[in-house]
Amino acid sequence: MKLIEYADRDMMMLDLADTLASELVAMLDHEDRASLAVPGGTSPGPVFDALCAVDLDWARVDVMLTDERWVPESDPRSNTALLKARLLVNNAAKARLVPLYADTAAPEDSLDALSRGVSDALPLSIVLLGMGADMHTASLFPGADRLSDALSTRAPAVLAMRAPGASEPRVTLTAPVLNGAMSKHLLILGEAKRAALAVALKADDAIEAPVKAVLPDMTVHWAA
C-alpha cells in the first residue's frame, strides 16, 4: 500500500483526477476499451467535476459504480443519479454506464442481468474506492449478511448486500473484482478516516475491517 498525503483537499482532488485521466489514456493506447469503477457519496464529487472535463476518448470507456443503494434515481440517495450529474457530463457524457440498479423490488430479482453487464467490462482498468469510518468500502460492511461470500476468492462479480449500517439493500462489486483492477485508488478525508485506516491495517482479518481486503497494491490519497 502506498499513502500519498496532500496539503489540502482541493489539491488532492485535482491531482487524483489527473492521475485517473492519465491512467485511462494509457489504457486506451493499447486496449480497445477501458473500464473505471467509482464510489458514490459526496467525497469524490470534486474529482468527478475535474475528470469529466478531460479530453480523452470517453466513448471507449465503461463507467460503473463500486456499489449502489437499491433505490431509484429519483431518490436523493441514488449513487447512479449522482454519477450522471457529476461525472457522466461534459466530455465524459460519451462514456458507457454499466448499471448496478434496475427497477425491481429487490436486487436479487435483477442480479443475474447486472452481473452479466459488469462481467463484460472486466477486468477493471481502474477502481477508485472510498472508505467509511467503520472501515467499510464499496458495500462491504462489517456485519453484512453476505460479507464472507463477497470477500471469497470465488465470489461472483456482484452481490446483493444487507448490513446494520445500511438503511436499504445494496448491490456491490466483490473483493475479487476490486482487487482485479489494474490500478487501485482509495480516497479518504479527515483524521477520523486516517485513524480508521490505521486500525484496518492492524486488523486480524477483513471480516472486522473489510477495507483490509483491498489494500494490497492500493494507492491511498489522504488530506485532512
PDB file of C-alpha atoms in Angstrom:
ATOM      1  CA  MET A   1       0.000   0.000   0.000  1.00  0.00           C
ATOM      2  CA  LYS A   2       1.194   3.481  -0.898  1.00  0.00           C
ATOM      3  CA  LEU A   3      -0.018   6.529   1.035  1.00  0.00           C
ATOM      4  CA  ILE A   4       0.022   9.997  -0.522  1.00  0.00           C
ATOM      5  CA  GLU A   5      -0.652  12.917   1.839  1.00  0.00           C
ATOM      6  CA  TYR A   6      -1.834  16.216   0.373  1.00  0.00           C
ATOM      7  CA  ALA A   7      -1.527  19.699   1.804  1.00  0.00           C
ATOM      8  CA  ASP A   8      -5.178  20.488   1.079  1.00  0.00           C
ATOM      9  CA  ARG A   9      -8.276  18.830  -0.305  1.00  0.00           C
ATOM     10  CA  ASP A  10      -8.541  20.901  -3.480  1.00  0.00           C
ATOM     11  CA  MET A  11      -5.020  19.940  -4.482  1.00  0.00           C
ATOM     12  CA  MET A  12      -5.768  16.307  -3.821  1.00  0.00           C
ATOM     13  CA  MET A  13      -8.949  16.257  -5.912  1.00  0.00           C
ATOM     14  CA  LEU A  14      -7.246  17.845  -8.908  1.00  0.00           C
ATOM     15  CA  ASP A  15      -4.197  15.622  -8.638  1.00  0.00           C
ATOM     16  CA  LEU A  16      -6.313  12.492  -8.331  1.00  0.00           C
ATOM     17  CA  ALA A  17      -8.446  13.452 -11.338  1.00  0.00           C
ATOM     18  CA  ASP A  18      -5.272  13.994 -13.356  1.00  0.00           C
ATOM     19  CA  THR A  19      -3.923  10.612 -12.271  1.00  0.00           C
ATOM     20  CA  LEU A  20      -7.123   8.801 -13.245  1.00  0.00           C
ATOM     21  CA  ALA A  21      -7.215  10.567 -16.609  1.00  0.00           C
ATOM     22  CA  SER A  22      -3.596   9.694 -17.343  1.00  0.00           C
ATOM     23  CA  GLU A  23      -4.224   6.049 -16.482  1.00  0.00           C
ATOM     24  CA  LEU A  24      -7.290   5.933 -18.741  1.00  0.00           C
ATOM     25  CA  VAL A  25      -5.339   7.426 -21.633  1.00  0.00           C
ATOM     26  CA  ALA A  26      -2.523   4.923 -21.125  1.00  0.00           C
ATOM     27  CA  MET A  27      -5.003   2.042 -21.088  1.00  0.00           C
ATOM     28  CA  LEU A  28      -6.755   3.237 -24.251  1.00  0.00           C
ATOM     29  CA  ASP A  29      -3.397   3.456 -26.012  1.00  0.00           C
ATOM     30  CA  HIS A  30      -3.171  -0.333 -26.099  1.00  0.00           C
ATOM     31  CA  GLU A  31      -6.700  -1.628 -25.447  1.00  0.00           C
ATOM     32  CA  ASP A  32      -9.970  -1.255 -27.334  1.00  0.00           C
ATOM     33  CA  ARG A  33     -11.799  -0.188 -24.175  1.00  0.00           C
ATOM     34  CA  ALA A  34     -11.066   0.854 -20.601  1.00  0.00           C
ATOM     35  CA  SER A  35     -13.233   0.439 -17.514  1.00  0.00           C
ATOM     36  CA  LEU A  36     -13.491   2.710 -14.486  1.00  0.00           C
ATOM     37  CA  ALA A  37     -15.314   1.886 -11.237  1.00  0.00           C
ATOM     38  CA  VAL A  38     -16.004   4.729  -8.817  1.00  0.00           C
ATOM     39  CA  PRO A  39     -17.763   5.248  -5.473  1.00  0.00           C
ATOM     40  CA  GLY A  40     -20.886   7.216  -4.762  1.00  0.00           C
ATOM     41  CA  GLY A  41     -21.269   9.687  -1.928  1.00  0.00           C
ATOM     42  CA  THR A  42     -20.172  13.295  -1.800  1.00  0.00           C
ATOM     43  CA  SER A  43     -16.404  12.887  -1.285  1.00  0.00           C
ATOM     44  CA  PRO A  44     -15.435  12.062  -4.898  1.00  0.00           C
ATOM     45  CA  GLY A  45     -17.649  14.776  -6.398  1.00  0.00           C
ATOM     46  CA  PRO A  46     -14.808  17.275  -6.972  1.00  0.00           C
ATOM     47  CA  VAL A  47     -12.757  14.525  -8.641  1.00  0.00           C
ATOM     48  CA  PHE A  48     -15.668  13.851 -10.994  1.00  0.00           C
ATOM     49  CA  ASP A  49     -16.053  17.566 -11.753  1.00  0.00           C
ATOM     50  CA  ALA A  50     -12.448  17.754 -12.941  1.00  0.00           C
ATOM     51  CA  LEU A  51     -12.316  14.358 -14.628  1.00  0.00           C
ATOM     52  CA  CYS A  52     -15.409  14.856 -16.782  1.00  0.00           C
ATOM     53  CA  ALA A  53     -13.757  17.832 -18.497  1.00  0.00           C
ATOM     54  CA  VAL A  54     -10.687  15.880 -19.614  1.00  0.00           C
ATOM     55  CA  ASP A  55     -10.349  15.414 -23.360  1.00  0.00           C
ATOM     56  CA  LEU A  56      -9.948  11.668 -23.892  1.00  0.00           C
ATOM     57  CA  ASP A  57     -11.812   9.034 -25.900  1.00  0.00           C
ATOM     58  CA  TRP A  58     -14.665   8.630 -23.434  1.00  0.00           C
ATOM     59  CA  ALA A  59     -16.746   6.655 -25.954  1.00  0.00           C
ATOM     60  CA  ARG A  60     -14.373   3.753 -25.298  1.00  0.00           C
ATOM     61  CA  VAL A  61     -14.707   3.928 -21.502  1.00  0.00           C
ATOM     62  CA  ASP A  62     -17.101   1.823 -19.433  1.00  0.00           C
ATOM     63  CA  VAL A  63     -18.018   3.506 -16.136  1.00  0.00           C
ATOM     64  CA  MET A  64     -19.659   1.753 -13.215  1.00  0.00           C
ATOM     65  CA  LEU A  65     -20.236   2.287  -9.528  1.00  0.00           C
ATOM     66  CA  THR A  66     -18.415   0.190  -6.955  1.00  0.00           C
ATOM     67  CA  ASP A  67     -21.769  -0.172  -5.193  1.00  0.00           C
ATOM     68  CA  GLU A  68     -25.299   1.138  -5.297  1.00  0.00           C
ATOM     69  CA  ARG A  69     -28.196   1.544  -2.912  1.00  0.00           C
ATOM     70  CA  TRP A  70     -31.339  -0.225  -4.107  1.00  0.00           C
ATOM     71  CA  VAL A  71     -33.266   2.997  -4.693  1.00  0.00           C
ATOM     72  CA  PRO A  72     -34.485   4.613  -7.937  1.00  0.00           C
ATOM     73  CA  GLU A  73     -32.656   7.524  -9.485  1.00  0.00           C
ATOM     74  CA  SER A  74     -35.390   9.845  -8.240  1.00  0.00           C
ATOM     75  CA  ASP A  75     -34.262   9.114  -4.679  1.00  0.00           C
ATOM     76  CA  PRO A  76     -31.703  11.618  -3.307  1.00  0.00           C
ATOM     77  CA  ARG A  77     -29.646   8.663  -2.035  1.00  0.00           C
ATOM     78  CA  SER A  78     -29.134   7.238  -5.531  1.00  0.00           C
ATOM     79  CA  ASN A  79     -25.460   6.957  -6.437  1.00  0.00           C
ATOM     80  CA  THR A  80     -26.423   6.481 -10.093  1.00  0.00           C
ATOM     81  CA  ALA A  81     -28.113   9.883 -10.132  1.00  0.00           C
ATOM     82  CA  LEU A  82     -25.011  11.443  -8.581  1.00  0.00           C
ATOM     83  CA  LEU A  83     -22.790   9.777 -11.173  1.00  0.00           C
ATOM     84  CA  LYS A  84     -24.928  11.066 -14.030  1.00  0.00           C
ATOM     85  CA  ALA A  85     -24.924  14.588 -12.606  1.00  0.00           C
ATOM     86  CA  ARG A  86     -21.227  14.881 -11.701  1.00  0.00           C
ATOM     87  CA  LEU A  87     -19.179  12.516 -13.893  1.00  0.00           C
ATOM     88  CA  LEU A  88     -21.148  11.475 -16.973  1.00  0.00           C
ATOM     89  CA  VAL A  89     -21.391  15.039 -18.260  1.00  0.00           C
ATOM     90  CA  ASN A  90     -19.291  17.318 -20.491  1.00  0.00           C
ATOM     91  CA  ASN A  91     -16.691  15.224 -22.329  1.00  0.00           C
ATOM     92  CA  ALA A  92     -17.446  12.166 -20.198  1.00  0.00           C
ATOM     93  CA  ALA A  93     -21.080  12.128 -21.355  1.00  0.00           C
ATOM     94  CA  LYS A  94     -19.865   9.819 -24.146  1.00  0.00           C
ATOM     95  CA  ALA A  95     -18.831   7.095 -21.683  1.00  0.00           C
ATOM     96  CA  ARG A  96     -20.948   3.943 -21.339  1.00  0.00           C
ATOM     97  CA  LEU A  97     -22.645   3.472 -17.976  1.00  0.00           C
ATOM     98  CA  VAL A  98     -22.677  -0.105 -16.663  1.00  0.00           C
ATOM     99  CA  PRO A  99     -25.689  -0.170 -14.306  1.00  0.00           C
ATOM    100  CA  LEU A 100     -25.818  -1.522 -10.776  1.00  0.00           C
ATOM    101  CA  TYR A 101     -29.534  -0.816 -10.341  1.00  0.00           C
ATOM    102  CA  ALA A 102     -32.689  -1.990 -12.086  1.00  0.00           C
ATOM    103  CA  ASP A 103     -36.340  -1.267 -11.433  1.00  0.00           C
ATOM    104  CA  THR A 104     -37.243  -4.394  -9.468  1.00  0.00           C
ATOM    105  CA  ALA A 105     -38.451  -4.784  -5.908  1.00  0.00           C
ATOM    106  CA  ALA A 106     -35.289  -6.486  -4.658  1.00  0.00           C
ATOM    107  CA  PRO A 107     -31.730  -6.608  -6.001  1.00  0.00           C
ATOM    108  CA  GLU A 108     -31.858 -10.399  -6.252  1.00  0.00           C
ATOM    109  CA  ASP A 109     -34.526 -10.022  -8.965  1.00  0.00           C
ATOM    110  CA  SER A 110     -32.025  -8.274 -11.245  1.00  0.00           C
ATOM    111  CA  LEU A 111     -28.708  -9.655 -10.054  1.00  0.00           C
ATOM    112  CA  ASP A 112     -28.076 -12.004 -12.983  1.00  0.00           C
ATOM    113  CA  ALA A 113     -28.554  -9.268 -15.588  1.00  0.00           C
ATOM    114  CA  LEU A 114     -26.488  -6.747 -13.633  1.00  0.00           C
ATOM    115  CA  SER A 115     -23.717  -9.313 -13.157  1.00  0.00           C
ATOM    116  CA  ARG A 116     -23.555 -10.010 -16.892  1.00  0.00           C
ATOM    117  CA  GLY A 117     -23.137  -6.327 -17.629  1.00  0.00           C
ATOM    118  CA  VAL A 118     -20.354  -5.951 -15.091  1.00  0.00           C
ATOM    119  CA  SER A 119     -18.578  -9.132 -16.192  1.00  0.00           C
ATOM    120  CA  ASP A 120     -18.498  -7.901 -19.789  1.00  0.00           C
ATOM    121  CA  ALA A 121     -16.431  -4.893 -18.649  1.00  0.00           C
ATOM    122  CA  LEU A 122     -13.909  -6.882 -16.597  1.00  0.00           C
ATOM    123  CA  PRO A 123     -11.140  -6.806 -15.653  1.00  0.00           C
ATOM    124  CA  LEU A 124     -11.405  -3.260 -14.365  1.00  0.00           C
ATOM    125  CA  SER A 125      -8.778  -0.893 -15.640  1.00  0.00           C
ATOM    126  CA  ILE A 126      -9.069   1.454 -12.669  1.00  0.00           C
ATOM    127  CA  VAL A 127     -11.018   1.437  -9.436  1.00  0.00           C
ATOM    128  CA  LEU A 128     -11.494   4.406  -7.137  1.00  0.00           C
ATOM    129  CA  LEU A 129     -12.817   3.499  -3.702  1.00  0.00           C
ATOM    130  CA  GLY A 130     -13.971   5.335  -0.621  1.00  0.00           C
ATOM    131  CA  MET A 131     -13.986   4.146   2.973  1.00  0.00           C
ATOM    132  CA  GLY A 132     -16.292   4.749   5.911  1.00  0.00           C
ATOM    133  CA  ALA A 133     -15.185   5.351   9.481  1.00  0.00           C
ATOM    134  CA  ASP A 134     -16.468   1.807  10.166  1.00  0.00           C
ATOM    135  CA  MET A 135     -13.848   0.564   7.661  1.00  0.00           C
ATOM    136  CA  HIS A 136     -16.375  -0.477   5.012  1.00  0.00           C
ATOM    137  CA  THR A 137     -15.563   0.022   1.346  1.00  0.00           C
ATOM    138  CA  ALA A 138     -17.976  -0.292  -1.562  1.00  0.00           C
ATOM    139  CA  SER A 139     -20.863  -2.049   0.241  1.00  0.00           C
ATOM    140  CA  LEU A 140     -18.585  -4.465   2.057  1.00  0.00           C
ATOM    141  CA  PHE A 141     -19.815  -3.594   5.549  1.00  0.00           C
ATOM    142  CA  PRO A 142     -18.747  -5.128   8.852  1.00  0.00           C
ATOM    143  CA  GLY A 143     -21.597  -7.390   9.897  1.00  0.00           C
ATOM    144  CA  ALA A 144     -23.136  -7.570   6.407  1.00  0.00           C
ATOM    145  CA  ASP A 145     -25.114 -10.692   5.613  1.00  0.00           C
ATOM    146  CA  ARG A 146     -23.010 -11.746   2.605  1.00  0.00           C
ATOM    147  CA  LEU A 147     -19.647 -10.295   3.623  1.00  0.00           C
ATOM    148  CA  SER A 148     -17.820 -13.633   3.755  1.00  0.00           C
ATOM    149  CA  ASP A 149     -19.162 -14.516   0.316  1.00  0.00           C
ATOM    150  CA  ALA A 150     -18.100 -11.142  -1.107  1.00  0.00           C
ATOM    151  CA  LEU A 151     -14.570 -11.478   0.284  1.00  0.00           C
ATOM    152  CA  SER A 152     -14.089 -15.014  -1.040  1.00  0.00           C
ATOM    153  CA  THR A 153     -11.736 -15.546  -3.962  1.00  0.00           C
ATOM    154  CA  ARG A 154     -14.620 -17.479  -5.564  1.00  0.00           C
ATOM    155  CA  ALA A 155     -17.105 -14.617  -5.209  1.00  0.00           C
ATOM    156  CA  PRO A 156     -19.280 -13.691  -8.178  1.00  0.00           C
ATOM    157  CA  ALA A 157     -18.727 -10.290  -9.716  1.00  0.00           C
ATOM    158  CA  VAL A 158     -21.732  -8.715  -7.999  1.00  0.00           C
ATOM    159  CA  LEU A 159     -23.625  -9.500  -4.795  1.00  0.00           C
ATOM    160  CA  ALA A 160     -26.647  -8.105  -3.010  1.00  0.00           C
ATOM    161  CA  MET A 161     -25.751  -6.939   0.485  1.00  0.00           C
ATOM    162  CA  ARG A 162     -27.685  -6.027   3.604  1.00  0.00           C
ATOM    163  CA  ALA A 163     -25.986  -4.659   6.687  1.00  0.00           C
ATOM    164  CA  PRO A 164     -26.793  -2.989  10.011  1.00  0.00           C
ATOM    165  CA  GLY A 165     -25.019   0.171   8.817  1.00  0.00           C
ATOM    166  CA  ALA A 166     -27.001   0.379   5.581  1.00  0.00           C
ATOM    167  CA  SER A 167     -30.578   1.661   5.602  1.00  0.00           C
ATOM    168  CA  GLU A 168     -31.545  -0.117   2.369  1.00  0.00           C
ATOM    169  CA  PRO A 169     -30.356  -3.177   0.409  1.00  0.00           C
ATOM    170  CA  ARG A 170     -27.216  -2.647  -1.637  1.00  0.00           C
ATOM    171  CA  VAL A 171     -25.525  -4.127  -4.677  1.00  0.00           C
ATOM    172  CA  THR A 172     -21.748  -4.249  -4.573  1.00  0.00           C
ATOM    173  CA  LEU A 173     -18.761  -5.310  -6.602  1.00  0.00           C
ATOM    174  CA  THR A 174     -16.973  -8.072  -4.724  1.00  0.00           C
ATOM    175  CA  ALA A 175     -13.399  -8.203  -3.468  1.00  0.00           C
ATOM    176  CA  PRO A 176     -12.002 -10.257  -6.380  1.00  0.00           C
ATOM    177  CA  VAL A 177     -13.379  -7.734  -8.884  1.00  0.00           C
ATOM    178  CA  LEU A 178     -11.978  -4.781  -6.947  1.00  0.00           C
ATOM    179  CA  ASN A 179      -8.602  -6.465  -6.495  1.00  0.00           C
ATOM    180  CA  GLY A 180      -8.534  -7.457 -10.149  1.00  0.00           C
ATOM    181  CA  ALA A 181      -8.287  -3.820 -11.235  1.00  0.00           C
ATOM    182  CA  MET A 182      -5.025  -2.891 -12.911  1.00  0.00           C
ATOM    183  CA  SER A 183      -4.854   0.269 -10.817  1.00  0.00           C
ATOM    184  CA  LYS A 184      -6.477   0.816  -7.406  1.00  0.00           C
ATOM    185  CA  HIS A 185      -7.005   4.116  -5.589  1.00  0.00           C
ATOM    186  CA  LEU A 186      -8.600   4.901  -2.219  1.00  0.00           C
ATOM    187  CA  LEU A 187      -9.802   8.417  -1.379  1.00  0.00           C
ATOM    188  CA  ILE A 188     -10.144   9.324   2.307  1.00  0.00           C
ATOM    189  CA  LEU A 189     -10.648  12.652   4.047  1.00  0.00           C
ATOM    190  CA  GLY A 190     -10.110  13.735   7.629  1.00  0.00           C
ATOM    191  CA  GLU A 191      -8.332  12.487  10.714  1.00  0.00           C
ATOM    192  CA  ALA A 192     -11.063  10.016  11.687  1.00  0.00           C
ATOM    193  CA  LYS A 193     -10.733   8.062   8.456  1.00  0.00           C
ATOM    194  CA  ARG A 194      -6.938   8.195   8.622  1.00  0.00           C
ATOM    195  CA  ALA A 195      -7.220   6.620  12.078  1.00  0.00           C
ATOM    196  CA  ALA A 196      -9.694   4.023  10.771  1.00  0.00           C
ATOM    197  CA  LEU A 197      -7.244   3.097   8.017  1.00  0.00           C
ATOM    198  CA  ALA A 198      -4.534   2.518  10.622  1.00  0.00           C
ATOM    199  CA  VAL A 199      -6.891   0.239  12.549  1.00  0.00           C
ATOM    200  CA  ALA A 200      -7.749  -1.684   9.382  1.00  0.00           C
ATOM    201  CA  LEU A 201      -4.089  -2.276   8.608  1.00  0.00           C
ATOM    202  CA  LYS A 202      -3.630  -3.899  12.023  1.00  0.00           C
ATOM    203  CA  ALA A 203      -6.875  -5.887  11.956  1.00  0.00           C
ATOM    204  CA  ASP A 204      -6.616  -9.665  12.132  1.00  0.00           C
ATOM    205  CA  ASP A 205      -8.831 -10.152   9.091  1.00  0.00           C
ATOM    206  CA  ALA A 206     -11.132  -8.381   6.679  1.00  0.00           C
ATOM    207  CA  ILE A 207     -14.295  -9.584   8.399  1.00  0.00           C
ATOM    208  CA  GLU A 208     -13.564  -6.998  11.105  1.00  0.00           C
ATOM    209  CA  ALA A 209     -12.278  -4.367   8.680  1.00  0.00           C
ATOM    210  CA  PRO A 210     -13.474  -5.073   5.112  1.00  0.00           C
ATOM    211  CA  VAL A 211     -11.278  -2.405   3.521  1.00  0.00           C
ATOM    212  CA  LYS A 212      -8.283  -4.519   4.537  1.00  0.00           C
ATOM    213  CA  ALA A 213      -9.204  -6.978   1.792  1.00  0.00           C
ATOM    214  CA  VAL A 214      -8.437  -4.452  -0.952  1.00  0.00           C
ATOM    215  CA  LEU A 215      -5.418  -2.604   0.498  1.00  0.00           C
ATOM    216  CA  PRO A 216      -2.628  -4.650  -1.163  1.00  0.00           C
ATOM    217  CA  ASP A 217      -1.196  -2.641  -4.110  1.00  0.00           C
ATOM    218  CA  MET A 218      -3.541   0.237  -3.259  1.00  0.00           C
ATOM    219  CA  THR A 219      -2.619   3.911  -3.582  1.00  0.00           C
ATOM    220  CA  VAL A 220      -4.284   5.816  -0.736  1.00  0.00           C
ATOM    221  CA  HIS A 221      -4.937   9.535  -1.237  1.00  0.00           C
ATOM    222  CA  TRP A 222      -5.495  11.436   2.009  1.00  0.00           C
ATOM    223  CA  ALA A 223      -5.997  15.058   3.036  1.00  0.00           C
ATOM    224  CA  ALA A 224      -7.092  16.445   6.342  1.00  0.00           C
TER     225      ALA A 224
END
